[in-house]
Every structure is written in C-alpha cells, then in structure tokens.
Short mmCIF file of C-alpha atoms in Angstrom, two decimals:
data_model
loop_
_atom_site.label_atom_id
_atom_site.label_comp_id
_atom_site.label_asym_id
_atom_site.label_seq_id
_atom_site.Cartn_x
_atom_site.Cartn_y
_atom_site.Cartn_z
CA UNK A 1 238.82 -90.75 6.29
CA UNK A 2 240.78 -89.52 3.40
CA UNK A 3 241.24 -91.65 0.33
CA UNK A 4 244.74 -93.53 0.44
CA UNK A 5 245.22 -93.01 -3.29
CA UNK A 6 244.62 -89.31 -2.86
CA UNK A 7 247.05 -89.09 -0.06
CA UNK A 8 249.66 -90.90 -1.88
CA UNK A 9 249.32 -88.67 -4.94
CA UNK A 10 249.51 -85.55 -2.73
CA UNK A 11 252.76 -86.94 -0.95
CA UNK A 12 254.30 -87.85 -4.31
CA UNK A 13 253.45 -84.73 -6.05
CA UNK A 14 256.38 -82.01 -6.25
CA UNK A 15 253.85 -79.46 -4.81
CA UNK A 16 253.58 -81.47 -1.59
CA UNK A 17 257.32 -80.92 -0.76
CA UNK A 18 257.79 -77.22 -1.64
CA UNK A 19 256.15 -73.97 -2.40
CA UNK A 20 255.39 -73.70 -6.09
CA UNK A 21 253.47 -70.81 -7.39
CA UNK A 22 251.32 -70.51 -10.38
CA UNK A 23 253.26 -68.39 -13.06
CA UNK A 24 249.89 -66.79 -14.25
CA UNK A 25 248.43 -65.60 -10.97
CA UNK A 26 251.11 -66.47 -8.31
CA UNK A 27 248.81 -68.89 -6.43
CA UNK A 28 250.54 -71.25 -4.13
CA UNK A 29 250.18 -74.74 -5.67
CA UNK A 30 251.65 -76.52 -2.59
CA UNK A 31 249.82 -79.62 -1.59
CA UNK A 32 247.97 -80.21 -4.95
CA UNK A 33 248.23 -83.49 -6.80
CA UNK A 34 247.80 -81.88 -10.25
CA UNK A 35 249.66 -78.83 -11.63
CA UNK A 36 246.42 -76.99 -12.32
CA UNK A 37 245.75 -73.82 -10.60
CA UNK A 38 242.42 -73.64 -8.81
CA UNK A 39 242.53 -69.81 -8.74
CA UNK A 40 242.99 -69.04 -12.36
CA UNK A 41 242.60 -72.32 -14.10
CA UNK A 42 246.17 -72.34 -15.57
CA UNK A 43 247.30 -75.78 -16.46
CA UNK A 44 251.02 -76.79 -16.36
CA UNK A 45 253.32 -79.63 -15.76
CA UNK A 46 255.47 -80.20 -12.67
CA UNK A 47 258.54 -80.31 -14.89
CA UNK A 48 258.25 -76.86 -16.39
CA UNK A 49 257.37 -75.36 -12.93
CA UNK A 50 260.27 -76.86 -11.21
CA UNK A 51 263.16 -76.93 -13.86
CA UNK A 52 265.31 -73.71 -13.61
CA UNK A 53 266.65 -74.26 -17.08
CA UNK A 54 263.14 -73.76 -18.61
CA UNK A 55 262.83 -70.21 -16.98
CA UNK A 56 265.36 -68.75 -19.51
CA UNK A 57 264.09 -68.17 -22.95
CA UNK A 58 266.79 -68.94 -25.67
CA UNK A 59 266.52 -65.47 -27.48
CA UNK A 60 263.70 -63.27 -26.04
CA UNK A 61 264.61 -59.69 -25.60
CA UNK A 62 263.51 -59.61 -22.07
CA UNK A 63 265.97 -62.20 -20.94
CA UNK A 64 269.13 -61.34 -22.84
CA UNK A 65 270.26 -57.83 -22.02
CA UNK A 66 273.85 -58.75 -22.67
CA UNK A 67 272.96 -58.98 -26.50
CA UNK A 68 270.53 -56.29 -27.00
CA UNK A 69 270.60 -56.03 -30.95
CA UNK A 70 270.76 -59.68 -31.53
CA UNK A 71 268.00 -60.63 -29.01
CA UNK A 72 265.69 -57.77 -30.48
CA UNK A 73 265.82 -58.87 -34.04
CA UNK A 74 265.71 -62.54 -32.95
CA UNK A 75 262.50 -61.81 -30.98
CA UNK A 76 261.02 -59.77 -33.98
CA UNK A 77 261.95 -62.30 -36.69
CA UNK A 78 260.56 -65.30 -34.83
CA UNK A 79 257.45 -63.50 -33.99
CA UNK A 80 256.62 -63.47 -37.68
CA UNK A 81 255.73 -67.09 -37.01
CA UNK A 82 253.42 -66.79 -33.92
CA UNK A 83 252.62 -70.57 -33.70
CA UNK A 84 256.31 -71.38 -33.35
CA UNK A 85 257.02 -68.28 -31.18
CA UNK A 86 254.45 -68.81 -28.50
CA UNK A 87 255.29 -72.64 -28.43
CA UNK A 88 258.77 -71.43 -27.01
CA UNK A 89 257.50 -68.75 -24.64
CA UNK A 90 255.27 -69.57 -21.56
CA UNK A 91 254.18 -67.97 -18.33
CA UNK A 92 256.93 -70.00 -16.44
CA UNK A 93 259.60 -67.90 -17.96
CA UNK A 94 259.70 -64.61 -15.94
CA UNK A 95 258.93 -61.27 -17.42
CA UNK A 96 260.94 -58.11 -17.23
CA UNK A 97 258.70 -55.21 -17.40
CA UNK A 98 261.37 -52.60 -18.13
CA UNK A 99 262.86 -54.54 -21.07
CA UNK A 100 259.32 -55.20 -22.38
CA UNK A 101 258.47 -51.63 -22.43
CA UNK A 102 261.89 -50.87 -24.06
CA UNK A 103 261.09 -53.45 -26.77
CA UNK A 104 257.82 -51.77 -27.36
CA UNK A 105 259.33 -48.39 -27.64
CA UNK A 106 261.93 -49.57 -30.07
CA UNK A 107 259.45 -51.21 -32.53
CA UNK A 108 256.91 -48.46 -32.26
CA UNK A 109 259.44 -45.80 -33.13
CA UNK A 110 260.69 -47.78 -36.00
CA UNK A 111 257.20 -48.38 -37.32
CA UNK A 112 256.60 -44.54 -37.03
CA UNK A 113 259.55 -43.66 -39.25
CA UNK A 114 257.54 -44.29 -42.35
CA UNK A 115 254.82 -42.02 -41.14
CA UNK A 116 257.43 -39.15 -40.90
CA UNK A 117 258.65 -39.81 -44.39
CA UNK A 118 255.04 -39.95 -45.62
CA UNK A 119 254.38 -36.77 -43.81
CA UNK A 120 257.43 -35.18 -45.65
CA UNK A 121 255.80 -36.22 -48.82
CA UNK A 122 252.72 -34.50 -48.07
CA UNK A 123 254.62 -31.42 -47.18
CA UNK A 124 256.48 -31.54 -50.52
CA UNK A 125 253.17 -32.10 -52.54
CA UNK A 126 251.38 -29.27 -50.65
CA UNK A 127 254.33 -26.91 -50.96
CA UNK A 128 254.26 -27.27 -54.81
CA UNK A 129 250.51 -26.75 -54.99
CA UNK A 130 250.68 -23.75 -52.60
CA UNK A 131 253.37 -22.11 -54.95
CA UNK A 132 251.03 -22.61 -57.89
CA UNK A 133 247.99 -21.32 -56.18
CA UNK A 134 249.69 -18.26 -54.82
CA UNK A 135 251.08 -17.30 -58.31
CA UNK A 136 247.68 -17.53 -59.74
CA UNK A 137 246.06 -15.33 -57.11
CA UNK A 138 248.86 -12.84 -57.41
CA UNK A 139 248.42 -12.60 -61.18
CA UNK A 140 244.61 -12.23 -60.91
CA UNK A 141 244.79 -9.48 -58.23
CA UNK A 142 247.67 -7.65 -59.90
CA UNK A 143 245.91 -7.55 -63.15
CA UNK A 144 242.87 -5.92 -61.65
CA UNK A 145 244.99 -3.30 -59.93
CA UNK A 146 247.03 -2.60 -63.05
CA UNK A 147 243.91 -1.89 -65.17
CA UNK A 148 242.32 0.11 -62.43
CA UNK A 149 239.54 -2.42 -62.09
CA UNK A 150 239.71 -2.67 -58.37
CA UNK A 151 236.68 -4.71 -57.36
CA UNK A 152 235.14 -5.06 -53.93
CA UNK A 153 237.11 -8.28 -53.17
CA UNK A 154 240.51 -6.87 -53.96
CA UNK A 155 239.56 -3.70 -52.05
CA UNK A 156 238.70 -5.70 -48.90
CA UNK A 157 242.04 -7.60 -49.13
CA UNK A 158 244.00 -4.28 -49.07
CA UNK A 159 241.78 -2.92 -46.40
CA UNK A 160 241.98 -5.97 -44.00
CA UNK A 161 245.47 -7.29 -44.73
CA UNK A 162 247.40 -4.24 -45.92
CA UNK A 163 249.13 -6.07 -48.68
CA UNK A 164 248.54 -9.15 -51.09
CA UNK A 165 251.45 -10.89 -49.72
CA UNK A 166 250.04 -10.92 -46.13
CA UNK A 167 246.76 -12.03 -47.50
CA UNK A 168 248.32 -14.86 -49.27
CA UNK A 169 250.26 -15.91 -46.11
CA UNK A 170 247.09 -16.28 -44.32
CA UNK A 171 245.03 -18.29 -46.75
CA UNK A 172 247.87 -20.14 -48.65
CA UNK A 173 250.70 -20.30 -46.07
CA UNK A 174 254.25 -21.50 -46.69
CA UNK A 175 256.92 -22.88 -44.52
CA UNK A 176 257.93 -22.17 -41.81
CA UNK A 177 254.35 -21.13 -41.01
CA UNK A 178 252.69 -23.45 -38.47
CA UNK A 179 249.39 -23.33 -40.69
CA UNK A 180 251.31 -24.95 -43.49
CA UNK A 181 252.31 -27.90 -41.45
CA UNK A 182 248.83 -28.28 -39.90
CA UNK A 183 247.34 -28.33 -43.44
CA UNK A 184 249.85 -30.86 -44.74
CA UNK A 185 248.83 -33.23 -41.80
CA UNK A 186 245.48 -33.75 -43.60
CA UNK A 187 246.52 -32.88 -47.09
CA UNK A 188 245.35 -36.07 -48.66
CA UNK A 189 242.89 -37.14 -46.16
CA UNK A 190 239.28 -36.11 -45.82
CA UNK A 191 236.19 -37.15 -43.77
CA UNK A 192 232.72 -35.96 -44.10
CA UNK A 193 230.38 -36.13 -41.06
CA UNK A 194 226.78 -34.63 -40.24
CA UNK A 195 226.55 -31.92 -37.80
CA UNK A 196 223.72 -29.71 -38.40
CA UNK A 197 224.54 -30.30 -42.08
CA UNK A 198 227.29 -32.11 -43.88
CA UNK A 199 230.75 -30.82 -43.09
CA UNK A 200 234.13 -31.94 -44.47
CA UNK A 201 237.35 -31.81 -42.45
CA UNK A 202 240.94 -32.99 -43.10
CA UNK A 203 242.60 -35.69 -40.92
CA UNK A 204 246.03 -37.10 -40.64
CA UNK A 205 245.95 -39.93 -43.14
CA UNK A 206 248.25 -42.24 -40.99
CA UNK A 207 246.47 -41.71 -37.64
CA UNK A 208 245.03 -45.25 -37.58
CA UNK A 209 248.40 -46.78 -38.27
CA UNK A 210 249.93 -44.74 -35.52
CA UNK A 211 247.18 -45.88 -33.17
CA UNK A 212 247.94 -49.45 -34.13
CA UNK A 213 251.60 -49.08 -33.22
CA UNK A 214 251.18 -46.89 -30.19
CA UNK A 215 247.73 -47.29 -28.70
CA UNK A 216 246.89 -50.91 -29.57
CA UNK A 217 248.89 -52.77 -26.93
CA UNK A 218 247.53 -50.74 -24.13
CA UNK A 219 243.94 -50.80 -25.41
CA UNK A 220 244.12 -54.62 -26.01
CA UNK A 221 245.66 -55.24 -22.56
CA UNK A 222 242.95 -53.21 -20.82
CA UNK A 223 240.33 -55.13 -22.81
CA UNK A 224 241.68 -58.46 -21.82
CA UNK A 225 241.61 -57.23 -18.16
CA UNK A 226 237.86 -56.73 -18.51
CA UNK A 227 237.27 -59.88 -20.34
CA UNK A 228 239.27 -62.10 -18.07
CA UNK A 229 236.67 -61.68 -15.17
CA UNK A 230 233.98 -63.17 -17.51
CA UNK A 231 236.09 -66.18 -18.19
CA UNK A 232 236.98 -66.87 -14.61
CA UNK A 233 240.68 -65.79 -15.09
CA UNK A 234 240.35 -62.59 -13.10
CA UNK A 235 243.56 -63.44 -10.98
CA UNK A 236 245.79 -63.48 -14.13
CA UNK A 237 248.47 -60.90 -13.55
CA UNK A 238 248.41 -57.80 -15.96
CA UNK A 239 252.00 -58.33 -16.70
CA UNK A 240 251.09 -61.42 -18.72
CA UNK A 241 248.40 -59.44 -20.66
CA UNK A 242 250.80 -56.83 -21.59
CA UNK A 243 253.46 -59.32 -22.71
CA UNK A 244 250.91 -60.83 -25.01
CA UNK A 245 249.81 -57.70 -26.55
CA UNK A 246 253.27 -56.20 -26.92
CA UNK A 247 254.51 -59.29 -28.74
CA UNK A 248 251.52 -59.40 -30.84
CA UNK A 249 251.84 -55.90 -31.96
CA UNK A 250 255.48 -56.10 -32.95
CA UNK A 251 254.29 -57.09 -36.51
CA UNK A 252 253.99 -53.27 -36.98
CA UNK A 253 257.64 -52.85 -37.40
CA UNK A 254 257.66 -55.04 -40.53
CA UNK A 255 254.65 -53.12 -42.12
CA UNK A 256 256.36 -49.88 -41.16
CA UNK A 257 259.72 -50.88 -42.78
CA UNK A 258 257.98 -51.99 -45.88
CA UNK A 259 256.16 -48.66 -46.15
CA UNK A 260 259.35 -46.83 -45.29
CA UNK A 261 261.05 -48.10 -48.43
CA UNK A 262 258.05 -47.18 -50.62
CA UNK A 263 257.92 -43.60 -49.07
CA UNK A 264 261.58 -42.95 -49.52
CA UNK A 265 261.14 -43.74 -53.30
CA UNK A 266 258.11 -41.58 -53.40
CA UNK A 267 259.88 -38.67 -51.51
CA UNK A 268 262.83 -38.83 -53.90
CA UNK A 269 260.43 -38.69 -56.89
CA UNK A 270 258.75 -35.70 -55.33
CA UNK A 271 261.88 -33.69 -54.57
CA UNK A 272 262.65 -33.65 -58.37
CA UNK A 273 259.09 -32.58 -59.37
CA UNK A 274 258.54 -29.07 -60.71
CA UNK A 275 254.89 -29.11 -61.19
CA UNK A 276 252.33 -29.77 -58.40
CA UNK A 277 250.72 -33.11 -57.95
CA UNK A 278 247.10 -32.24 -56.90
CA UNK A 279 245.13 -34.56 -54.62
CA UNK A 280 243.42 -37.24 -56.63
CA UNK A 281 245.90 -36.99 -59.51
CA UNK A 282 246.58 -40.35 -60.93
CA UNK A 283 250.06 -41.83 -59.95
CA UNK A 284 252.04 -44.61 -61.37
CA UNK A 285 250.45 -48.03 -60.65
CA UNK A 286 253.34 -49.41 -58.52
CA UNK A 287 252.89 -46.21 -56.31
CA UNK A 288 249.42 -47.69 -55.34
CA UNK A 289 251.27 -49.76 -52.78
CA UNK A 290 251.65 -46.62 -50.87
CA UNK A 291 248.06 -46.94 -49.77
CA UNK A 292 249.18 -49.40 -47.21
CA UNK A 293 248.33 -46.87 -44.39
CA UNK A 294 244.97 -46.17 -45.92
CA UNK A 295 241.78 -48.08 -45.05
CA UNK A 296 242.68 -51.50 -46.60
CA UNK A 297 246.21 -51.39 -45.03
CA UNK A 298 244.98 -50.67 -41.76
CA UNK A 299 242.33 -53.42 -42.12
CA UNK A 300 245.00 -55.99 -43.15
CA UNK A 301 247.14 -55.02 -40.13
CA UNK A 302 244.28 -55.51 -37.75
CA UNK A 303 243.46 -58.99 -39.21
CA UNK A 304 247.14 -59.95 -38.82
CA UNK A 305 247.13 -58.79 -35.26
CA UNK A 306 243.87 -60.56 -34.54
CA UNK A 307 245.28 -63.83 -35.87
CA UNK A 308 248.50 -63.42 -33.80
CA UNK A 309 246.45 -62.52 -30.68
CA UNK A 310 244.43 -65.69 -31.02
CA UNK A 311 247.55 -67.82 -31.01
CA UNK A 312 248.97 -65.99 -27.96
CA UNK A 313 245.66 -66.24 -26.06
CA UNK A 314 245.40 -69.97 -26.73
CA UNK A 315 249.03 -71.02 -26.19
CA UNK A 316 250.22 -68.53 -23.57
CA UNK A 317 247.24 -67.30 -21.41
CA UNK A 318 245.61 -70.65 -22.13
CA UNK A 319 242.02 -69.05 -22.14
CA UNK A 320 239.12 -70.61 -23.82
CA UNK A 321 237.36 -69.12 -26.87
CA UNK A 322 240.72 -67.46 -27.91
CA UNK A 323 239.40 -66.55 -31.36
CA UNK A 324 236.26 -64.94 -29.95
CA UNK A 325 238.30 -63.07 -27.42
CA UNK A 326 240.77 -61.74 -29.99
CA UNK A 327 237.78 -60.57 -32.28
CA UNK A 328 236.20 -58.76 -29.25
CA UNK A 329 239.54 -56.96 -28.57
CA UNK A 330 239.83 -55.81 -32.12
CA UNK A 331 236.12 -54.68 -32.19
CA UNK A 332 236.63 -52.49 -29.11
CA UNK A 333 239.86 -51.05 -30.49
CA UNK A 334 238.02 -50.21 -33.71
CA UNK A 335 235.38 -48.26 -31.63
CA UNK A 336 238.12 -46.43 -29.75
CA UNK A 337 239.88 -45.40 -33.06
CA UNK A 338 236.58 -44.28 -34.50
CA UNK A 339 235.79 -42.13 -31.48
CA UNK A 340 239.16 -40.50 -31.32
CA UNK A 341 238.86 -39.73 -35.07
CA UNK A 342 235.48 -37.92 -34.56
CA UNK A 343 236.73 -36.14 -31.51
CA UNK A 344 239.73 -34.84 -33.70
CA UNK A 345 237.24 -33.77 -36.30
CA UNK A 346 235.31 -31.78 -33.75
CA UNK A 347 232.21 -33.89 -33.81
#
C-alpha cells in the first residue's frame, strides 16, 4: 500500500495536475512530488517552472528582437559580471538558436576588427622593410654590373629571371603581390620545431586570438557534450551547452575593442614613418600593451573565460565539479589550438 504522505505530496504538487517538462532535458515531470528531474538531475522550483512571467528575460538579446542594439549591448555589458548575469538567466527561459548564433557572429566579427587593423600594421612595417631591402640589393648588383665585375650570383640572376626587377619581385615582393600579403601574415611571428632538424616557420601572430573568438564556443560545447555523460547529465540538450559557451566567450568583444584602439594608434604612427621598423626593434613602452594578442594576452583571455565558464556551469547547467569541468574544457581547447598551429606550420 502506498504511503499516505507520498500520495498527498504527489496530489498537491503542481506536476500532478499538468505536464511540466524539465527545461534542461525536456523530461516530463508530471506526477513528481519534487521539482527534480530524475533523467538529468536538474533541480528547480515549481514556481519558476509554472510562472510564464519568468520565461522572459529582461534584456537578453535572444528575447528582445524588437530592440536589437539595446539588447545586444545590455547582454554584453551585463556579461562582464558573470555571477550577476547567470543569476538572471536560467534554463526555464527558452532559447532562440537563430538569435543566439546572430549574437555570436556580431561579437566575433567585432573582436576580429582589431586583428584586421593589426594585420594592416604588419603590412605597413613589412612594406617599409621591403623597400629598404630592395634598394640595397639593387645598389649592390648594379654596382657589380657597372664595374664589369659580374660574379656567378649576378650572372645566375640574369639568366634565370631575365632582369633584376623580376628577381626582386620574387624574393622581396611588394603589393599587390599575393606573396607579400602571405609574408605579412607571419611578419612578426615565428615558431621553431624539430622535423629532421630544427626548422623555423612564420605563423599568423593573432591566430590564437581568432581561435578564441570563433572556434572556442564550438570546441567548448562539444567538450561539454563528451563530459556530460561522465557526470550522468547525458540528456541535457545541446542548445543549453551552446548557450553557455557563447555567452561565456562574448568577453572577446571587450578585449578586441581595447586592442582595436591600440592598433589604430599604432597604424597612424606607422603611416607617418619613413624608415623601416625591423622585427625586434625596441618600441615605446606604452606600445608594449599591443602584445595583448601575444602569448600572455591569450593566456589572460583563456583564464577569464575559464572563470566565466565555471560560473555558468555552476549556476545555469547546475553540474557538479564546475571548476574542474571548466579547466578540462580549456585544456582540450589548448591542445586543439596547438595541433592546428603545428598543422599550419607543416609539422
């Protein structure tokens, strides 16, 4: 015979009267005395599951298509304080995947603007250096030809390329040559690796930052999909995982805008330069901030995102061991970045 108290609790619970689905995994909670999902382990209150007013977020970009600009900046600004932000957002509030992707695209593109300006800086510096190198080579070879001292090197140049200008266009290309822009992509970045002897290759200096802005949300969500099974939360819908990672990674817009301001000043300084700035040449101290996209800047960004992800996992997904899970996500992403960099280098 059933316990009278249990029967009374089930009869008086809201789930005994109507179908109420778990917002994390969509399991039907009808007939349960406690608002705790037996399928995914999510724990809620009956009030937040039943009250329609709690389904609309006050400013979230997903929920306010009538005020796109206001809701975007409101979401991005409040995301700076992750504890407060994730206290207002919960799985009961429905997700809009299309607007979530739109939000991701906006902040990823905005964060990438600084990379474009920084690349323009590299093009400007490489252009000045290339002009200097071409003028030196022209002077040396023309001097040897003028005095009749045509050595084997100069002779090979004329035989293979036909003229000095064609030779210079190959080894020291200028715009609009594609070779020039390829070289500018790794102008100030180098990596040494061992492959039957030590080799050095140039790499895009901002590649890790771009991966954080564009690749991190997808990599982190896929990692959480793998980890949720080990935490007995395998039924949690993927939409919630992408929601967590996208709103965690929007911190990149602020890092990108800060760097954009610095790079614009750097570009203005470079456009007025008349002499080349060689790689490794000391620059003013205040310009050292431009290393934000370097190793230490990327490390700081990853630490910030790991902290934000920890808060989101604990408050929104309600997983146990939130800090350990966030750390595992970052380690897997770091391995993915390292692998892609080595593949790019031809290792």
